Coordinates of C-alpha atoms and ligand atoms in Angstrom, one line a residue:
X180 CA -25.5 30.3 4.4
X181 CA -24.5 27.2 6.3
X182 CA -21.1 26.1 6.2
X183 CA -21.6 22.7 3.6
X184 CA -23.9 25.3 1.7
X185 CA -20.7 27.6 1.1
X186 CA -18.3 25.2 0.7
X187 CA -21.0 24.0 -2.5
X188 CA -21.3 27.0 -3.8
X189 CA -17.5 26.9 -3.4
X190 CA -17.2 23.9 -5.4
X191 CA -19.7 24.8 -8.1
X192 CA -17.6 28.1 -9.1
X193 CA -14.3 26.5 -9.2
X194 CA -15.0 23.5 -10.8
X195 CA -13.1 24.8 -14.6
X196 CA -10.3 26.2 -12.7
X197 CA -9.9 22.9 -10.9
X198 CA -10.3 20.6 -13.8
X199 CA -7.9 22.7 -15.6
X200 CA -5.3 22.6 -12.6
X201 CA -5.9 18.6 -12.4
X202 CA -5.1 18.1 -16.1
X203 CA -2.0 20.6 -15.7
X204 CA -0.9 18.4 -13.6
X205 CA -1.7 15.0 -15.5
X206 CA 0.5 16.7 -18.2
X207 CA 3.7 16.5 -16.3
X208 CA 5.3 13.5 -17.2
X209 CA 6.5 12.9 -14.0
X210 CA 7.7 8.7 -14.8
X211 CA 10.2 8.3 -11.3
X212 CA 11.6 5.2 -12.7
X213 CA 13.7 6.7 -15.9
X214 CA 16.0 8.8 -15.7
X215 CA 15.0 11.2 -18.7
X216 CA 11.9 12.3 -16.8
X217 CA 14.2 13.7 -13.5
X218 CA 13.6 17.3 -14.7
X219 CA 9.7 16.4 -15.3
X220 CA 9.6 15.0 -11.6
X221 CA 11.1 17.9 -10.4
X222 CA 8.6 20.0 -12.6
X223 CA 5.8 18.4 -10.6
X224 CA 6.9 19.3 -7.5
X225 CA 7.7 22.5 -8.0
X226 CA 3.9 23.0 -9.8
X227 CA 2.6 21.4 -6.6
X228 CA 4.3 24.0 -4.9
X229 CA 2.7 26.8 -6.3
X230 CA -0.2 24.8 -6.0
X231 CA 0.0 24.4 -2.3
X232 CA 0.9 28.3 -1.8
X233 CA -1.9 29.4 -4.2
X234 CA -4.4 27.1 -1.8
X235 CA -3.4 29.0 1.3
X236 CA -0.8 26.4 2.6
X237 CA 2.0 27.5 4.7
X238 CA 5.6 26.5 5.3
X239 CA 5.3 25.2 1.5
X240 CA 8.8 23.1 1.0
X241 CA 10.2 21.0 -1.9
X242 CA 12.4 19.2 0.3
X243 CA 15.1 17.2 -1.1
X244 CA 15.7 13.2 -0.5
X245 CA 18.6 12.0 -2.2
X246 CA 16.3 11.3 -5.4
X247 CA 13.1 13.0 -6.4
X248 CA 11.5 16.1 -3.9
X249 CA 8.8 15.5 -1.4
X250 CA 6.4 18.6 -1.4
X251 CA 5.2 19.6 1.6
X252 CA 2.9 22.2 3.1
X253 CA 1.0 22.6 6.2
X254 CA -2.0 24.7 7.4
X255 CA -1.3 24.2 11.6
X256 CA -4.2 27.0 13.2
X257 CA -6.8 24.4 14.5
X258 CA -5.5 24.7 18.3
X259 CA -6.2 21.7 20.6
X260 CA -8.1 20.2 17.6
X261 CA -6.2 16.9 16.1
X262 CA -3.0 16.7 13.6
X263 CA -3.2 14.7 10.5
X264 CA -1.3 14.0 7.9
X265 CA -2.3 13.2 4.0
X266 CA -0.2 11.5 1.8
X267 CA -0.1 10.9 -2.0
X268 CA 2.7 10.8 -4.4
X269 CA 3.4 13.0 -7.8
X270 CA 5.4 10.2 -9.8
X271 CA 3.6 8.3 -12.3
X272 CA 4.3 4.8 -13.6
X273 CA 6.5 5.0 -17.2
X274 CA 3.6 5.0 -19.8
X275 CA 4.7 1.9 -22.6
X276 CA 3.5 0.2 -23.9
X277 CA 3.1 3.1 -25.9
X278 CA 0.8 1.7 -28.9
X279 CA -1.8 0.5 -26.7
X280 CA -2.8 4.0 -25.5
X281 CA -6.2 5.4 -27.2
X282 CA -5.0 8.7 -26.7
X283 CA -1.2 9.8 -25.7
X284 CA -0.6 9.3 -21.7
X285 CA 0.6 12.5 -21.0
X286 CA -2.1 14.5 -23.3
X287 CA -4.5 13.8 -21.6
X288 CA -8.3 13.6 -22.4
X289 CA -12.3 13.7 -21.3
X290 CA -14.4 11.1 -22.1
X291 CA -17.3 9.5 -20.8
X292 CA -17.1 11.6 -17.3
X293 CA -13.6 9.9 -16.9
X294 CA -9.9 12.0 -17.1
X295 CA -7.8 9.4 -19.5
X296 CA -4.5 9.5 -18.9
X297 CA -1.0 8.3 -17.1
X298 CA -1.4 9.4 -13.8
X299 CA -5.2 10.6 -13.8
X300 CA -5.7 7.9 -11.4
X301 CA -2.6 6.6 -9.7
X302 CA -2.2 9.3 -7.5
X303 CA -2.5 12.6 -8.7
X304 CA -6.6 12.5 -8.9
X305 CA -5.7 12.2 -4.9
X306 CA -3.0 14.8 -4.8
X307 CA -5.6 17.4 -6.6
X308 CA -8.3 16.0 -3.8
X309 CA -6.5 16.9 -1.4
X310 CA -5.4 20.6 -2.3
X311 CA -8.8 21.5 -3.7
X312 CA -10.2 20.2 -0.3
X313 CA -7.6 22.3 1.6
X314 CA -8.6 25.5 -0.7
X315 CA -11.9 25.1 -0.3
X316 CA -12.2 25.2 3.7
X317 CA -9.7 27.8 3.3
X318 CA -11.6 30.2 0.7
X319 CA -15.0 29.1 2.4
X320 CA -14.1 29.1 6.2
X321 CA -10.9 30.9 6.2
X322 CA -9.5 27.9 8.7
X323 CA -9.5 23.9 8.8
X324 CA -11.0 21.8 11.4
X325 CA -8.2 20.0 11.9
X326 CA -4.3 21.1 12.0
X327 CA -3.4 19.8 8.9
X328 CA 0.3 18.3 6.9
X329 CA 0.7 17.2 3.4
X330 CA 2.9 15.3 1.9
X331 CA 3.6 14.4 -1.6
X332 CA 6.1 11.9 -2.8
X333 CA 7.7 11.4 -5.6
X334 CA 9.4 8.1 -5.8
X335 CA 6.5 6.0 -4.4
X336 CA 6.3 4.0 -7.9
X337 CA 10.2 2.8 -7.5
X338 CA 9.3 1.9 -3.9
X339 CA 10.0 4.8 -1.9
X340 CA 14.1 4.3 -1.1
X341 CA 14.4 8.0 0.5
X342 CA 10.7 8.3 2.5
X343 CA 12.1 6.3 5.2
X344 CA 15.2 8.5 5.9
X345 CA 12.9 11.9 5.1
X346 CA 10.2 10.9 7.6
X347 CA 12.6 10.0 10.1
X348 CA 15.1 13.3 9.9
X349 CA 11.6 15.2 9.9
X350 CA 10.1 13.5 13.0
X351 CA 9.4 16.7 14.8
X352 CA 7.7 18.4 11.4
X353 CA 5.6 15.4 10.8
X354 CA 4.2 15.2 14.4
X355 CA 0.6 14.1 14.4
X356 CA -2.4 11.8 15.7
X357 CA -3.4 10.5 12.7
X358 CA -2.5 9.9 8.7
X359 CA -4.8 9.3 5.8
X360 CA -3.4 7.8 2.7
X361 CA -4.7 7.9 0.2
X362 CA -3.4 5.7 -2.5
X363 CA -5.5 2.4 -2.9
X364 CA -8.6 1.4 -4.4
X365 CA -12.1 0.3 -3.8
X366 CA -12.5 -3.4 -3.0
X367 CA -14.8 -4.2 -6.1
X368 CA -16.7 -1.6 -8.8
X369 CA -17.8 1.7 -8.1
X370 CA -19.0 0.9 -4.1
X371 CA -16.8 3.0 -1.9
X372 CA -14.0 1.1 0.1
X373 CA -11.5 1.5 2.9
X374 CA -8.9 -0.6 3.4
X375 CA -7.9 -1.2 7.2
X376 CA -4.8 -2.5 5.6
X377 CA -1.7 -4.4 4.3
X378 CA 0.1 -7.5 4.8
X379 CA 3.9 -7.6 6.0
X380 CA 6.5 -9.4 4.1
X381 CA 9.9 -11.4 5.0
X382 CA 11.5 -12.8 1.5
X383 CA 14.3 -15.2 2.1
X384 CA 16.4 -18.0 0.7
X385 CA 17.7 -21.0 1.9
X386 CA 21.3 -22.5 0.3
X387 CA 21.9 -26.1 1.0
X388 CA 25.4 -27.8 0.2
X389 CA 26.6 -30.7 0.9
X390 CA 29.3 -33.0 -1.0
X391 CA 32.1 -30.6 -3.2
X392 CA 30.8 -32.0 -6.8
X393 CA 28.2 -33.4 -7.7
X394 CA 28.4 -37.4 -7.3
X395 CA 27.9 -40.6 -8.9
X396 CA 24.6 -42.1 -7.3
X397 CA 25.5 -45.2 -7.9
X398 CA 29.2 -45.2 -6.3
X399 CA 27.7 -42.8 -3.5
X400 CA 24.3 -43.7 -2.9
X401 CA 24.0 -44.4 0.1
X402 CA 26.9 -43.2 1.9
X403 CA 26.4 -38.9 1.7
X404 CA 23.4 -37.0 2.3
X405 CA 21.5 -35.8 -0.7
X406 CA 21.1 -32.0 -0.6
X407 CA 18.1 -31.9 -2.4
X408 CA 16.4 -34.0 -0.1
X409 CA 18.0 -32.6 2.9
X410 CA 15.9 -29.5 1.6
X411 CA 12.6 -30.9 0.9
X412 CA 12.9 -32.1 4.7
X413 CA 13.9 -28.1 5.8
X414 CA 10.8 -27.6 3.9
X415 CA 8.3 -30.0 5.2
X416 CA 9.3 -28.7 8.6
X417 CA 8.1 -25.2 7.8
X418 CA 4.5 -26.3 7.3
X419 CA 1.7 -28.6 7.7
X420 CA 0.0 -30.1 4.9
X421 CA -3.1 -28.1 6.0
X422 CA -1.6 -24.7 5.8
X423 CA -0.7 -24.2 9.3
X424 CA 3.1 -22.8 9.9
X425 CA 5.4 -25.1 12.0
X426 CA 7.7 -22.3 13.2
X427 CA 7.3 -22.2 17.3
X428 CA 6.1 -19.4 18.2
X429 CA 4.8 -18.0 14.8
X430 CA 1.6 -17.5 15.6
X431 CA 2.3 -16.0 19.0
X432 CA 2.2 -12.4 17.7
X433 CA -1.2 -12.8 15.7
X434 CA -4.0 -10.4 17.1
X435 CA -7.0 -12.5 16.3
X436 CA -9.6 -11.0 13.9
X437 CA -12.2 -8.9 15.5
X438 CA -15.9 -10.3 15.1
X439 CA -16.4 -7.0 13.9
X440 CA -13.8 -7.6 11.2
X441 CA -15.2 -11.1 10.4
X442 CA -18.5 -9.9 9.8
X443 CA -17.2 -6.7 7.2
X444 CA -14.5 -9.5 5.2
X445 CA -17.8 -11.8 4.9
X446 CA -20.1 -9.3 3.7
X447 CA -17.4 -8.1 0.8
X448 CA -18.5 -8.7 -2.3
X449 CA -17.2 -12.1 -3.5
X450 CA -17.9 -15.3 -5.4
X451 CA -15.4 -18.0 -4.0
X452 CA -16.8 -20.3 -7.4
X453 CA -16.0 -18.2 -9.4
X454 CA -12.7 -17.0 -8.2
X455 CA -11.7 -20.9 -8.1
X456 CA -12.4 -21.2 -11.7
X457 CA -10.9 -18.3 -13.0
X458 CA -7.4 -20.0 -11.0
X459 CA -7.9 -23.0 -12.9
X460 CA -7.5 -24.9 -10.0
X461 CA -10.0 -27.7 -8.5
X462 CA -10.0 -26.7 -4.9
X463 CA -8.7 -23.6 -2.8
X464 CA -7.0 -24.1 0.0
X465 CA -5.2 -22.9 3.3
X466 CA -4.8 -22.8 7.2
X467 CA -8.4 -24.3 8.7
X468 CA -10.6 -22.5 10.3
X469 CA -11.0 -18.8 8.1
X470 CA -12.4 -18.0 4.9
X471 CA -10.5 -17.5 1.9
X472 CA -10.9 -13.8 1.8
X473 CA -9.6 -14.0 5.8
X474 CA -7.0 -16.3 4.5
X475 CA -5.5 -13.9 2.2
X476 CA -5.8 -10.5 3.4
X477 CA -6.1 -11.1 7.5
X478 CA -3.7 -14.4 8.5
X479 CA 0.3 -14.8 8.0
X480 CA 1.2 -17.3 5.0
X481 CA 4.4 -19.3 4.0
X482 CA 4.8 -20.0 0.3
X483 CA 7.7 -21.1 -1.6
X484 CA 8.2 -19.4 -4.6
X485 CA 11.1 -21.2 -6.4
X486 CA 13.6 -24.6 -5.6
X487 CA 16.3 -25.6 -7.8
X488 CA 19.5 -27.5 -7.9
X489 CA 21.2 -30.8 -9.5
X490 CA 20.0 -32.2 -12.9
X491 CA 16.9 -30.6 -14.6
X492 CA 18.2 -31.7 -18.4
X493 CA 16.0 -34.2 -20.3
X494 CA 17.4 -37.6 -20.2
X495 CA 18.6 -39.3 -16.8
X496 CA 21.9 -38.0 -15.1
X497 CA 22.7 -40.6 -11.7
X498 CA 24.0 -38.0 -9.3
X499 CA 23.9 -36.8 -6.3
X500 CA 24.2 -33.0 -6.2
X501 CA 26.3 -30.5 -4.6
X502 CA 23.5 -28.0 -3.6
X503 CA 19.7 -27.3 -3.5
X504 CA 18.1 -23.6 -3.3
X505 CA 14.4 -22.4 -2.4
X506 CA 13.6 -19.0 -2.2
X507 CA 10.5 -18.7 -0.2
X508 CA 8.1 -15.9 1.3
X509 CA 5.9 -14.9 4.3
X510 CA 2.8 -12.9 4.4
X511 CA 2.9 -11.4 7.6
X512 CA -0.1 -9.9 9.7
X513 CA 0.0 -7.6 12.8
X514 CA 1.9 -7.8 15.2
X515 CA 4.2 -9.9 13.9
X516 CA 7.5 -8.5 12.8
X517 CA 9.6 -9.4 9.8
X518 CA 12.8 -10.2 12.2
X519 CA 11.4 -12.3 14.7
X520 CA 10.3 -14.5 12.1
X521 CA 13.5 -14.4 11.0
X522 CA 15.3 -15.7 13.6
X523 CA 12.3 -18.4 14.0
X524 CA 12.9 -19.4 10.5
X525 CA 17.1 -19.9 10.8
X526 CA 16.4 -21.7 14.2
X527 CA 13.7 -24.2 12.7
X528 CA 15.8 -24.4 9.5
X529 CA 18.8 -25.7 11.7
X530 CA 17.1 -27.9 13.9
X531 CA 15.6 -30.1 11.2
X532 CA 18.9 -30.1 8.6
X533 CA 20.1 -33.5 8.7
X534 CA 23.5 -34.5 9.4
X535 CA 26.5 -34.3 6.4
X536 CA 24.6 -30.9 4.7
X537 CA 25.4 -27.7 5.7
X538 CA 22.5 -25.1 5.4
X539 CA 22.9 -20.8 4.8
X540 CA 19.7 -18.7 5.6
X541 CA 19.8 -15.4 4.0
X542 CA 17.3 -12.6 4.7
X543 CA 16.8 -10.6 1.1
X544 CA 13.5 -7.9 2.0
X545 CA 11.3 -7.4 4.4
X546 CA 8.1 -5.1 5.7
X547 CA 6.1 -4.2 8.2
X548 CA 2.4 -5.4 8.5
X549 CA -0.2 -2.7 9.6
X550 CA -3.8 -2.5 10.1
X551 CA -6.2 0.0 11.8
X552 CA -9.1 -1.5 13.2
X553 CA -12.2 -1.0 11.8
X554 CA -13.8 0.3 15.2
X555 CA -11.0 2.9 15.5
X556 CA -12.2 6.5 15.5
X557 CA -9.9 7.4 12.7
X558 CA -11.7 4.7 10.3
X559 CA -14.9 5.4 11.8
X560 CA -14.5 9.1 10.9
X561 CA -13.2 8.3 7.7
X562 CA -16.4 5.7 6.8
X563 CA -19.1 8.3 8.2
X564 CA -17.5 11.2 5.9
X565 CA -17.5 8.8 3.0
X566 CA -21.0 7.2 3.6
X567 CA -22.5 10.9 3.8
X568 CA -20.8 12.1 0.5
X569 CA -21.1 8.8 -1.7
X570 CA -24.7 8.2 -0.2
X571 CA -23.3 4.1 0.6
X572 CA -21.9 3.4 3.8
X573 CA -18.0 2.0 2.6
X574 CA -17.2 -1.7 2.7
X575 CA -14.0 -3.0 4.6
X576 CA -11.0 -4.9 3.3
X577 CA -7.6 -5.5 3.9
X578 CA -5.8 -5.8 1.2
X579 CA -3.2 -9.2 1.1
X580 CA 0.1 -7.4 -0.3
X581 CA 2.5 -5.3 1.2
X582 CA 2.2 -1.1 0.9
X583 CA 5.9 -0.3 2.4
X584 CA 4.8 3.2 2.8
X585 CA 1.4 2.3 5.5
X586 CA 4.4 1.1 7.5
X587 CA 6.8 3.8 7.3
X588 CA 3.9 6.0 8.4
X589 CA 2.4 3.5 11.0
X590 CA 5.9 2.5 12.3
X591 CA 8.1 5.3 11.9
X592 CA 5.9 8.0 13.0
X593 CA 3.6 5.5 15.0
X594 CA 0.1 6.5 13.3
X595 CA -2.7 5.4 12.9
X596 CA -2.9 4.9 9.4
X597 CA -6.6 5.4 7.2
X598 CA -6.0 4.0 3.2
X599 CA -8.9 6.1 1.4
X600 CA -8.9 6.3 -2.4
X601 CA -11.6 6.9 -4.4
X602 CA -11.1 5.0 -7.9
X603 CA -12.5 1.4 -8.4
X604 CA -10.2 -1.4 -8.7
X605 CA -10.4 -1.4 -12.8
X606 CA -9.1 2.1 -13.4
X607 CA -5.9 0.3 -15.0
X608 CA -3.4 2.1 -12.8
X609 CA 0.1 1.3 -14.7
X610 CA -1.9 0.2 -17.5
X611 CA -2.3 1.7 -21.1
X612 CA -5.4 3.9 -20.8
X613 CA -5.3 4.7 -17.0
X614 CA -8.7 6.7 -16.1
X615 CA -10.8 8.5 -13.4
X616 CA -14.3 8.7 -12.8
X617 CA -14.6 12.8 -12.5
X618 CA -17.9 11.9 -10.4
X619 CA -15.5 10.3 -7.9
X620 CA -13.3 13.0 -8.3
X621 CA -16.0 15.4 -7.0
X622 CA -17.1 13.3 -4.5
X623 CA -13.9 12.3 -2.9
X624 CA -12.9 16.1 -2.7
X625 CA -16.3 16.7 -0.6
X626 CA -15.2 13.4 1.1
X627 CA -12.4 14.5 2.1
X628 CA -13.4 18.1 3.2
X629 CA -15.9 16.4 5.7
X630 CA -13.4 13.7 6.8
X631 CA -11.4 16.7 8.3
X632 CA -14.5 18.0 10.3
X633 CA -15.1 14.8 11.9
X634 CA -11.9 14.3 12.6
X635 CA -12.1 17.9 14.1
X636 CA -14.6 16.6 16.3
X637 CA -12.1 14.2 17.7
X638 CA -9.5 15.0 20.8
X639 CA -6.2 14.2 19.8
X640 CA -6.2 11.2 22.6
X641 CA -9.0 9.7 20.9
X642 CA -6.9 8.6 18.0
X643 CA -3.3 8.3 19.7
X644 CA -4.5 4.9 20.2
X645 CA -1.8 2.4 18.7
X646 CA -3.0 1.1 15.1
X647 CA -2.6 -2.6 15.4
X648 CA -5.6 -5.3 15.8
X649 CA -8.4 -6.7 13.7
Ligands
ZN769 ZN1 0.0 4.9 -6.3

């Protein structure tokens, strides 16, 4: 028998044991966020452990963080052949509301060729992908086609504060060309997606003062500078009416969308009509030049998402007031970085403060952008496994928010980073009645088996290329 033929057959005979395995694992309530659930988390990774060694991985650890384990296991025999690196997380998202649940969240159930239950999707459909794609090579081939590391997390739902530390004390361990992550979902239905990937972020605020107590207008009109204007001027300095960002030197950093790119974002699925309407607002708008879907996924933004200060009571109140706050927020796109346009920020917020205010930047979070191109070998492996497994050839996106850990793995361990999950965009992760599609299930298992051969059939060199670019 050929080697897909076995791996089948494989497949076939284990399908009760690993349906039983994946709902053993559902039924962990493994919630990271409260505190009553630190035994369950623990629970998880110490199942996954077993799990791991009963799959024929070696060097099987629950490593501690600080907070909840990361479980990790490698199979590290495929010599000269590339070293990759899957990641998925165990934690779950707390389960209430409670009474909206058709069936209890951590009991959970079949229905309709779907798993219902808190954390059948979001992640631990992946995490089972993953180890019963392992065990199958394993039991079917006794060896991988690629040297291989896994690692589960278990705090990825309270954003991740001990990954960054792990992965960097672990450097040497986690050594390797490539990582797949797999952790987001298709772009729209059931059509198979990748996502080349996420947005950075820089959050700040900006504190105006200016007189000691708020003033009568009237005696001091006139004579002090008016903090409130003083910040709507800081403000009109960042950006144009048309979209474009007035910072020198903002756009400096951008790496241009590939044709390529272009062409995949404009043959995405989407109805810019509709999209409008369902905003409830008359017109969309944005920097010139790029579609809304480039707009919001592949270009940097500016928006300011709060401003307050002097009176806001009903009635009139004459004054002129002590301070005026705005908290705003870029969207940040490779290769920017969050601290350059920080410093660009302060310096164009100082230069246009006018005289008798005094004006505080403060940075309050931050992340990385990262993207894989589409033509990379990494994604193009990825795409031709998923195209011969799902029978569709997968559609590209990038996806417009931030996914801190795509940059800890890009940055930190300076992947290449492929984001392939396998549940459409309506499986109502942190929702009541979170479910699967077992059909996807299946598939993405065999999906993933194959993405390891052609990555197999890579050199190492071939994907060492640095991950940034459109
Ligand atoms: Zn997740």
């Amino acid at each position: 028998m050929s080697d897909a033929s076995d791996l089948a057959a494989f497949l076939e005979r284990s399908h009760d044991r690993r349906m039983e395995a994946y709902i053993g694992l559902v039924r962990i309530p493994s919630v990271s966020a409260l505190p009553q659930h630190a035994d369950d988390c623990r629970a998880a990774a110490e199942w996954l452990r077993n799990d791991l060694i009963a799959s024929g991985l070696e060097h099987v650890t629950v490593s501690e963080t600080g907070g909840h384990p990361i479980v990790y296991g490698d199979w590290l025999h495929a010599d000269g052949a590339p070293t990759a690196i899957a990641y998925g997380h165990y934690d779950v998202q707390p389960a209430d509301p409670y009474e909206l649940w058709e069936s209890a969240p951590f009991e959970p159930i079949l229905r309709d060729d779907r798993l219902i239950g808190r954390g059948a999707e979001d992640n631990k459909s992946c995490v089972q992908m993953h180890v019963r794609a392992v065990e199958a090579l394993l039991r079917t081939r006794g060896r991988l086609p690629v040297n291989l590391k896994l690692v589960f997390e278990g705090e990825e739902e309270i954003g991740s504060p001990h990954l960054d530390d792990w992965l960097t004390a672990n450097r040497d361990l986690l050594r390797a060309d490539v990582a797949i992550i797999s952790d987001t979902d298709f772009f729209e239905g059931n059509r198979p997606a990748i996502c080349l990937g996420v947005r950075g972020s820089l959050y700040a605020q900006i504190d105006v003062t200016g007189p000691g107590r708020d003033l009568h207008s009237g005696t001091y009109g006139g004579a002090v500078a008016n903090p409130i204007q003083a910040l709507a001027t800081i403000i009109a300095s960042l950006k144009n009416p048309d979209g474009r960002i007035l910072l020198p030197g903002f756009y400096d950093e951008v790496v241009e969308i590939s044709p390529l790119e272009r062409a995949a974002i404009a043959s995405l699925p989407f109805d810019e009509d509709a999209y409008r309407s369902s905003l409830e607002v008359d017109a969309l708008a944005g920097e010139p030049g790029y579609t809304t879907l480039e707009r919001k996924t592949a270009r940097p933004t500016l928006d300011i998402n709060g401003i307050w200060g002097g009176f806001t009571e009903s009635g009139a109140k004459t004054i002129i007031p002590a301070e005026a706050h705005a908290k705003l927020s870029f969207r940040l796109v490779p290769d920017q970085r969050p601290d350059t346009i920080f410093a660009a920020l302060r310096d164009q917020v100082r230069r246009s403060t006018p005289a008798g205010v005094r004006v505080e930047v403060e940075e309050l979070a931050k992340a990385l952008p990262t993207v894989t191109p589409l033509d990379h070998p990494a994604t193009q492996a990825a795409a031709r496994a998923i195209e011969a497994t799902f029978g569709v050839a997968p559609l590209f996106y990038r996806a417009g928010g931030s996914v801190p850990v795509t940059a800890s793995f890009a940055d930190l361990l300076d992947l290449p980073v492929v984001l392939m999950g396998f549940a459409p965009p309506n499986s109502q992760a942190h929702s009541p009645n979170e479910w699967m599609d077992l059909a996807n299930f299946e598939t993405g298992i065999r999906t993933i088996a194959l993405c390891w051969d052609e990555l197999g059939r890579l050199r190492p060199d071939d994907l060492r290329r640095r991950s940034s670019g459109g």
